Coordinates of C-alpha atoms in Angstrom, one line a residue:
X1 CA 0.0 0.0 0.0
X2 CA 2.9 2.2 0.8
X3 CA 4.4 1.6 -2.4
X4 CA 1.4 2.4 -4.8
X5 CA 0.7 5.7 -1.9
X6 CA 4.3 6.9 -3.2
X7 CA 3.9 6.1 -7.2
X8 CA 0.7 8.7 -6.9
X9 CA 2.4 11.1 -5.7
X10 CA 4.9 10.8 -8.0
X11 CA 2.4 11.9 -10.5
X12 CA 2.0 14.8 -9.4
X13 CA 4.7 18.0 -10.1
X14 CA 6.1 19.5 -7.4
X15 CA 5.2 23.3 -7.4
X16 CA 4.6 25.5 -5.0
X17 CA 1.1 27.0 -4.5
X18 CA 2.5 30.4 -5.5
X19 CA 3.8 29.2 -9.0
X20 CA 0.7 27.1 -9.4
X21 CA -1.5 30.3 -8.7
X22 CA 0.5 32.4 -11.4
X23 CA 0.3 29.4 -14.4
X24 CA -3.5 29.2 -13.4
X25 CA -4.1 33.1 -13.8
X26 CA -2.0 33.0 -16.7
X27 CA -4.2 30.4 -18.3
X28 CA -7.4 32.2 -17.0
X29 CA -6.5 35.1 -18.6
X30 CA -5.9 33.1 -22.0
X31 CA -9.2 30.8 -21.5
X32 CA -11.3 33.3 -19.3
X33 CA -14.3 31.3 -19.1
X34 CA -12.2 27.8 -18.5
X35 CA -12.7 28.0 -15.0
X36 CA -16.4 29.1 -15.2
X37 CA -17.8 25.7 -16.3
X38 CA -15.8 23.0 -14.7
X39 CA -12.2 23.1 -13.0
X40 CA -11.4 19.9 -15.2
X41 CA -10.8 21.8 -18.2
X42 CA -8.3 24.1 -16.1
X43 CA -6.3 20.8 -15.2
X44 CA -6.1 19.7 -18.3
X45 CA -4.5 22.8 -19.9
X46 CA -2.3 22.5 -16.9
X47 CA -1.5 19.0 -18.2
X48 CA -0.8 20.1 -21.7
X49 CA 1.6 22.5 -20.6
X50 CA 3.3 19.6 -18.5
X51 CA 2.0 20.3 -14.8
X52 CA 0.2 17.8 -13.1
X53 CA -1.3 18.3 -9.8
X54 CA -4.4 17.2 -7.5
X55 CA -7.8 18.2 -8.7
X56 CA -8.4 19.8 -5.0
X57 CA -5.3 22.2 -5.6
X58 CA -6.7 23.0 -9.3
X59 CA -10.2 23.5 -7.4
X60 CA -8.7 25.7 -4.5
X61 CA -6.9 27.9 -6.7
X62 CA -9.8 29.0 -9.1
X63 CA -11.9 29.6 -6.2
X64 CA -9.0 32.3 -4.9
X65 CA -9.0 33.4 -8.6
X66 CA -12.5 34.0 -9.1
X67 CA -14.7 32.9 -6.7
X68 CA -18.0 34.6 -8.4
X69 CA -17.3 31.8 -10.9
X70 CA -16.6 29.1 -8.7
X71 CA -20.0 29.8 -6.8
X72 CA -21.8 30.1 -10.2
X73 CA -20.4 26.6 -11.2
X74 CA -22.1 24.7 -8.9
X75 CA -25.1 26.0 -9.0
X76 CA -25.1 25.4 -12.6
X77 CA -27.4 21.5 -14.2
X78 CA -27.4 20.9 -17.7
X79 CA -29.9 19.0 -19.3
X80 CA -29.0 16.7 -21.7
X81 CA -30.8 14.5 -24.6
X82 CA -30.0 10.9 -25.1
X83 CA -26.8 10.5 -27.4
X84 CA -25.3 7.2 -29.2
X85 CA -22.7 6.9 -31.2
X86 CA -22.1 2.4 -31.0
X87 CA -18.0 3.0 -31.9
X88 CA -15.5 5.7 -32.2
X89 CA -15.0 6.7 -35.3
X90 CA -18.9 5.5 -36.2
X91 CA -20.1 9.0 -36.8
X92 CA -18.0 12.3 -37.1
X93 CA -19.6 15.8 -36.6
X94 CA -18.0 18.7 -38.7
X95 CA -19.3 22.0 -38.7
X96 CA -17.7 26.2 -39.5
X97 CA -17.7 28.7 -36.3
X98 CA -19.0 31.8 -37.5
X99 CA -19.0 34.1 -34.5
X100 CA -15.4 36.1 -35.8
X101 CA -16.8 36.1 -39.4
X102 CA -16.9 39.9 -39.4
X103 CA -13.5 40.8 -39.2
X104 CA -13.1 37.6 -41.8
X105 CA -11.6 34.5 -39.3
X106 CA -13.9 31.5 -38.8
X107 CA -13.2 28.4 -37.2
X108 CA -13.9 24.5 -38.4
X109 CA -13.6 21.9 -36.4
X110 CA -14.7 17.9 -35.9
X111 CA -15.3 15.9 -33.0
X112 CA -15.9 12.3 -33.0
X113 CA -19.5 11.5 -31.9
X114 CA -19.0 8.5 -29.6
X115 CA -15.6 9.8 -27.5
X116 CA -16.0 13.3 -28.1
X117 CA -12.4 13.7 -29.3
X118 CA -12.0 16.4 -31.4
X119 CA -10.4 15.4 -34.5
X120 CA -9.7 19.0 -36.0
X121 CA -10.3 22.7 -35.0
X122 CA -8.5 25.4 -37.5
X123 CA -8.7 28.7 -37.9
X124 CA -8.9 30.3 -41.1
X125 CA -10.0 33.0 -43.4
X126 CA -12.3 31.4 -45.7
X127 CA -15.1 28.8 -45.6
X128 CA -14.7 26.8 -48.9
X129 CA -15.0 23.4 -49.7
X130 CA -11.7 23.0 -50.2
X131 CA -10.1 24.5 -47.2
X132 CA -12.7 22.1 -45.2
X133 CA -12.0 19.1 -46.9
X134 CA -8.4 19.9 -46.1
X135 CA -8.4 20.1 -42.1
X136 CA -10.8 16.5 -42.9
X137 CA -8.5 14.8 -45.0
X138 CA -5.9 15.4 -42.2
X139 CA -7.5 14.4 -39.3
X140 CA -8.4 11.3 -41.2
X141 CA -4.4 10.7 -41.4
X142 CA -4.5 10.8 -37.4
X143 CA -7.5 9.0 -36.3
X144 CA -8.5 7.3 -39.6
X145 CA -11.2 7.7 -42.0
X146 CA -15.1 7.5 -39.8
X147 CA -18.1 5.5 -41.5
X148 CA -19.9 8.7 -41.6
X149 CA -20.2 12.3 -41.6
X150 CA -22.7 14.8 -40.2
X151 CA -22.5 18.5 -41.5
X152 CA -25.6 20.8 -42.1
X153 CA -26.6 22.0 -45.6
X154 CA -23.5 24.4 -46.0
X155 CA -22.3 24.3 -49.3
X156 CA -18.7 23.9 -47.7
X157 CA -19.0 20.3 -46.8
X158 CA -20.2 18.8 -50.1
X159 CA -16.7 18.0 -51.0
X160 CA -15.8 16.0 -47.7
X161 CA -19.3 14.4 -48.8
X162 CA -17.9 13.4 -52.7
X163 CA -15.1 12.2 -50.8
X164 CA -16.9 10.1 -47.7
X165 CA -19.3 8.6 -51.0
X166 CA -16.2 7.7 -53.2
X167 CA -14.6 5.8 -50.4
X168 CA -16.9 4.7 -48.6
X169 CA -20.1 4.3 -49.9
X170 CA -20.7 0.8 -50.9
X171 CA -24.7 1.9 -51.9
X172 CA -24.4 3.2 -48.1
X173 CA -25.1 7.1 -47.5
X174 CA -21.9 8.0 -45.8
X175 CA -22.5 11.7 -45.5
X176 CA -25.5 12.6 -43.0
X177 CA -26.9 16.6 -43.4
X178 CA -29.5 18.2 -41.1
X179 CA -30.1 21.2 -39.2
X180 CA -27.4 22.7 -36.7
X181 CA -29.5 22.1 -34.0
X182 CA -29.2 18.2 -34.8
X183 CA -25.6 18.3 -35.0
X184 CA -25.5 17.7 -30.9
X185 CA -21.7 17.3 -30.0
X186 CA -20.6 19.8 -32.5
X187 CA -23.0 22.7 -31.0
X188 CA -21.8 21.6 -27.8
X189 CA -18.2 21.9 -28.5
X190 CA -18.9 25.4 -30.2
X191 CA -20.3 26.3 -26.6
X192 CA -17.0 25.2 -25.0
X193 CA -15.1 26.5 -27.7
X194 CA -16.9 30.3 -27.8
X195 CA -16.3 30.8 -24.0
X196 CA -12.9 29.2 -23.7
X197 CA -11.2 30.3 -27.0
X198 CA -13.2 32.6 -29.3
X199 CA -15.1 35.3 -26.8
X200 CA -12.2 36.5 -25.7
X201 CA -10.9 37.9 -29.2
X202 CA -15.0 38.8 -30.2
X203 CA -14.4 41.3 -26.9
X204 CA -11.5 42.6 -28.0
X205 CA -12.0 43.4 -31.6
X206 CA -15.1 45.0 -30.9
X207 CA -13.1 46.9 -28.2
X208 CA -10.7 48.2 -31.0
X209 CA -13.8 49.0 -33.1
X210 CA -14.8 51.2 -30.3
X211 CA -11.4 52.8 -30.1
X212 CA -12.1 53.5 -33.4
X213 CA -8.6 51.8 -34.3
X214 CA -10.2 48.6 -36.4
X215 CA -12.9 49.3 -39.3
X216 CA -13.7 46.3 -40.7
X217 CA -14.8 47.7 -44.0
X218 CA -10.9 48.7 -43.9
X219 CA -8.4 46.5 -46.3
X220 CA -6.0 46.9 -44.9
X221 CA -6.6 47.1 -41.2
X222 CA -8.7 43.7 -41.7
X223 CA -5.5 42.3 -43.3
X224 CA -3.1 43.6 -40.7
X225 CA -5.6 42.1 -38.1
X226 CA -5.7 38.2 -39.7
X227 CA -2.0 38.3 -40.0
X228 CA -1.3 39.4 -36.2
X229 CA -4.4 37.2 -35.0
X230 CA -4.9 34.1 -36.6
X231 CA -1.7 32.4 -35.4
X232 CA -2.7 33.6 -32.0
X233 CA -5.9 32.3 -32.2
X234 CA -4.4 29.0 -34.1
X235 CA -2.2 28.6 -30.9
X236 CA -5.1 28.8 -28.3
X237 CA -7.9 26.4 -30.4
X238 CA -4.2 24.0 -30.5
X239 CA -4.0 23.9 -26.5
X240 CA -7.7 23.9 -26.0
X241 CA -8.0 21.0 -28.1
X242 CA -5.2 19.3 -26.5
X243 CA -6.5 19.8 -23.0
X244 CA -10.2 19.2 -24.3
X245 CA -9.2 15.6 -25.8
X246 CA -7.2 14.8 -22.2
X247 CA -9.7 16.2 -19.7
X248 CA -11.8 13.7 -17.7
X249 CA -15.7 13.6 -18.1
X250 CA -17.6 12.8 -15.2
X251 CA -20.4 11.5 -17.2
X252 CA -17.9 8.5 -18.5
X253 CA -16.7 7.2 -15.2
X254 CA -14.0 10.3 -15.6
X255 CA -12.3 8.9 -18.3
X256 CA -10.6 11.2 -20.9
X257 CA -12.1 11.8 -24.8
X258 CA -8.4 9.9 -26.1
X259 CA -9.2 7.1 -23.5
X260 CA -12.7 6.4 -24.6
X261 CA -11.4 6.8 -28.5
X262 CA -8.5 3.8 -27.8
X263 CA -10.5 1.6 -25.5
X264 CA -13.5 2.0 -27.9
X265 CA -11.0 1.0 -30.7
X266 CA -9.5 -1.9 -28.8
X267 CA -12.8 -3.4 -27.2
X268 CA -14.4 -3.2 -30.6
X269 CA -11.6 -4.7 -32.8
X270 CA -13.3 -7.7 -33.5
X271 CA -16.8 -5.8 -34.8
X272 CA -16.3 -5.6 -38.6
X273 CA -17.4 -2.5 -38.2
X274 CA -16.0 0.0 -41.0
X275 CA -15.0 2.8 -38.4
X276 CA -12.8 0.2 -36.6
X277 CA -11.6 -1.7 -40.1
X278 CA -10.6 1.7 -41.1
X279 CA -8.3 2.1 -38.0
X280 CA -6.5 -1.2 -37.9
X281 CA -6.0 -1.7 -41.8
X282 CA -8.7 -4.2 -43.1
X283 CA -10.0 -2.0 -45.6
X284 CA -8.2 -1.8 -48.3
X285 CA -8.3 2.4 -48.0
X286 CA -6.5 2.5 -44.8
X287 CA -3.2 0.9 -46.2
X288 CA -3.3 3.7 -49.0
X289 CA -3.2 7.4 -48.2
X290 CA -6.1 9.6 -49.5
X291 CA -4.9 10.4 -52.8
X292 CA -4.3 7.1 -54.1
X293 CA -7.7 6.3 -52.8
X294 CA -9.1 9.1 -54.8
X295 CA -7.1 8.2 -58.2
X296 CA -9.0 4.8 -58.0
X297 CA -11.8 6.8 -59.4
X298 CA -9.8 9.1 -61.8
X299 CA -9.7 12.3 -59.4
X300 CA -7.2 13.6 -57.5
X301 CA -7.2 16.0 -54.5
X302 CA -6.2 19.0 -56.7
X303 CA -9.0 19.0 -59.2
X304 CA -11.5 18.9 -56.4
X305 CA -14.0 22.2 -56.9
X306 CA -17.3 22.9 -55.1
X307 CA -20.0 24.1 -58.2
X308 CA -21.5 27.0 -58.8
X309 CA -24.7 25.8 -56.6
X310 CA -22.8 24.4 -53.7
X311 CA -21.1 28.1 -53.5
X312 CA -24.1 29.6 -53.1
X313 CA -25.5 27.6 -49.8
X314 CA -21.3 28.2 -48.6
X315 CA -21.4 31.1 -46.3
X316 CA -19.1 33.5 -47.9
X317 CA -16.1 35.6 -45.4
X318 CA -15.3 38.4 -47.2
X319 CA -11.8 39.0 -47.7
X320 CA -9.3 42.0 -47.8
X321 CA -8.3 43.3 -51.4
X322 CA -4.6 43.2 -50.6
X323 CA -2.0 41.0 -52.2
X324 CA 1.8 41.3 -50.7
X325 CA 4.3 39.7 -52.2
X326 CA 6.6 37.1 -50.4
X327 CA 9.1 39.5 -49.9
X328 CA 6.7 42.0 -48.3
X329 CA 5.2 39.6 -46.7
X330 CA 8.7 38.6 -44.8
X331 CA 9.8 42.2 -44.3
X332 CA 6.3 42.9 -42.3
X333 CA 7.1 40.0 -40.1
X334 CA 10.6 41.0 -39.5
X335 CA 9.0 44.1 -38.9
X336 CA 7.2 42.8 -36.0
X337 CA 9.7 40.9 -34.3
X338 CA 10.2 42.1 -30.7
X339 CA 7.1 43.3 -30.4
X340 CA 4.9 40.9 -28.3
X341 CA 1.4 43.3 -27.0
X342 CA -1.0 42.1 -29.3
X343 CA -2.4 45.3 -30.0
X344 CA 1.0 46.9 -30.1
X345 CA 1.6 44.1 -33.2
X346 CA -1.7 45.2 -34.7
X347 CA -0.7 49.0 -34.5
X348 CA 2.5 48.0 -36.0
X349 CA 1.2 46.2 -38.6
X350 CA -1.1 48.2 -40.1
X351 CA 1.5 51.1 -40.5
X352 CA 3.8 48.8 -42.1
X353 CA 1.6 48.0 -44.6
X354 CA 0.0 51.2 -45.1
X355 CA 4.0 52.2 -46.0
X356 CA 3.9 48.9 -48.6
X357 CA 1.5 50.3 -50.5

């Protein structure tokens, strides 16, 4: 008993309350909201950033850090409607975030409907089929390619449709579309993903519209915004999904989204089941990489183009009228270097390139 008390608390970092306190605030000023919901989250972004320590420390902490939240969070039920998924990798849900689509960022993302792992979350500054079936076709190289697909009737999915039909479809529909609201673990992640991630920089650039320092009608203040923001926000959606995918869930015995994923995969093996075939290199797909699969029918990932109908049900993010050349584009960044305020970057930024041009 001694021996296994000792190997716990070997788990655990050694840091003092002090440190602990300042990486917390740190992260709750990144992920405002993280704490607001659960203190599991808050852990888990510890985790990703390689500090591991109690749950009761992580709980103490936030409640010294904001204890308005901490009262608000357990006061707080959710209800929730019956969900199954029978495998991982059964069903994927993809959908476009389109709360930052005024100042021309919007995020995709896909989540795994029986673990909840997300497979994907980009940002970006467009909304095309193309860019979609991208951020897909790579997640598929990580997790494998799912039976199916659920999207809404945006014209930007019907090319990760041709895709999950040409590969899959065996007579089978293999691409799913419905309202948003049907779309349950995706509108739930966008929940998760809004507060932690996303409201934080939809404060803030209305902030610099009221400053009267951002006009998004602007070219080039639009530009100079995407390039200063859109790795930042890149970087936060890359640690929230890492610390989403390793949090525990209290409604799966608190087991993690990546632990439900593997064991599903695993306990299944033996299923035939497509999803899990996929994974472990029965079908004859998954011992190919997408492109080869594709050239079975004559096509290749390059001549891939949503028509002139599907573009129309797309929801369009208008873009800036700017176009720097490489060498512009380098001497803007160089430009940049040392400076690390945000908004100071911004600033910067947009008098560089107002002296490009």
């Amino acid at each position: 008993m001694m021996s296994l008390n000792t190997s716990a608390r070997n788990r655990f970092t050694t840091i003092s309350d002090p440190d602990l306190e300042e990486h917390v605030r740190r992260l709750h000023n990144q992920f405002p909201r993280s704490g607001s919901e659960h203190f599991q989250m808050m852990r888990a972004y510890l985790h990703a950033e390689g500090i591991v320590v109690q749950r009761r420390r992580v709980r103490e902490t936030l409640k010294q850090i904001d204890p308005a939240a901490a009262a608000q969070r357990w006061g707080q039920t959710v209800a929730r409607r019956t969900y199954y998924v029978p495998f991982p990798n059964s069903l994927w849900h993809i959908d476009g975030h389109m709360r930052l689509i005024r100042w021309g960022l919007v995020t995709h993302a896909g989540i795994d409907g029986n673990s909840r792992l997300v497979t994907f979350i980009n940002c970006g500054t467009d909304n095309t089929a193309l860019t979609v079936l991208t951020h897909f076709v790579r997640a598929t190289c990580r997790y494998g390619l799912p039976s199916r697909v659920r999207s809404d009737h945006g014209g930007e999915n019907t090319l990760v449709a041709l895709l999950m039909n040409l590969l899959q479809g065996n007579g089978e529909v293999r691409h799913i579309t419905g309202q948003s609201v049907h779309n349950q673990r995706i509108e739930r992640l966008w929940r998760d993903v809004f507060q932690q991630v996303v409201h934080y920089f939809y404060t803030l650039f209305y902030s610099f519209e009221d400053e009267q320092i951002l006009n998004p009608e602007d070219d080039i203040q639009k530009m100079a915004l995407q390039i200063v923001f859109k790795p930042e926000i890149q970087k936060r959606l890359d640690l929230f999904r890492h610390a989403w995918n390793n949090h525990r869930l209290r409604t799966a015995n608190n087991r993690t989204p990546t632990h439900i994923w593997m064991e599903g995969m695993l306990a299944n093996r033996e299923q035939h089941s497509t999803a899990i075939d996929n994974v472990f290199g029965n079908d004859p797909y998954s011992q190919e990489n997408i492109e080869n699969g594709l050239a079975r029918h004559g096509i290749r990932l390059d001549q891939l183009q949503a028509n002139n109908d599907d573009l129309e049900r797309a929801v369009i993010v208008p873009q800036p009228h700017i176009i720097l050349s490489s060498e512009q584009q380098q001497d803007l960044q160089n430009a940049m270097t040392g400076t690390t305020d945000l908004k100071d970057r911004y600033l910067l930024c947009v008098r560089q390139i107002q002296n490009m041009l």
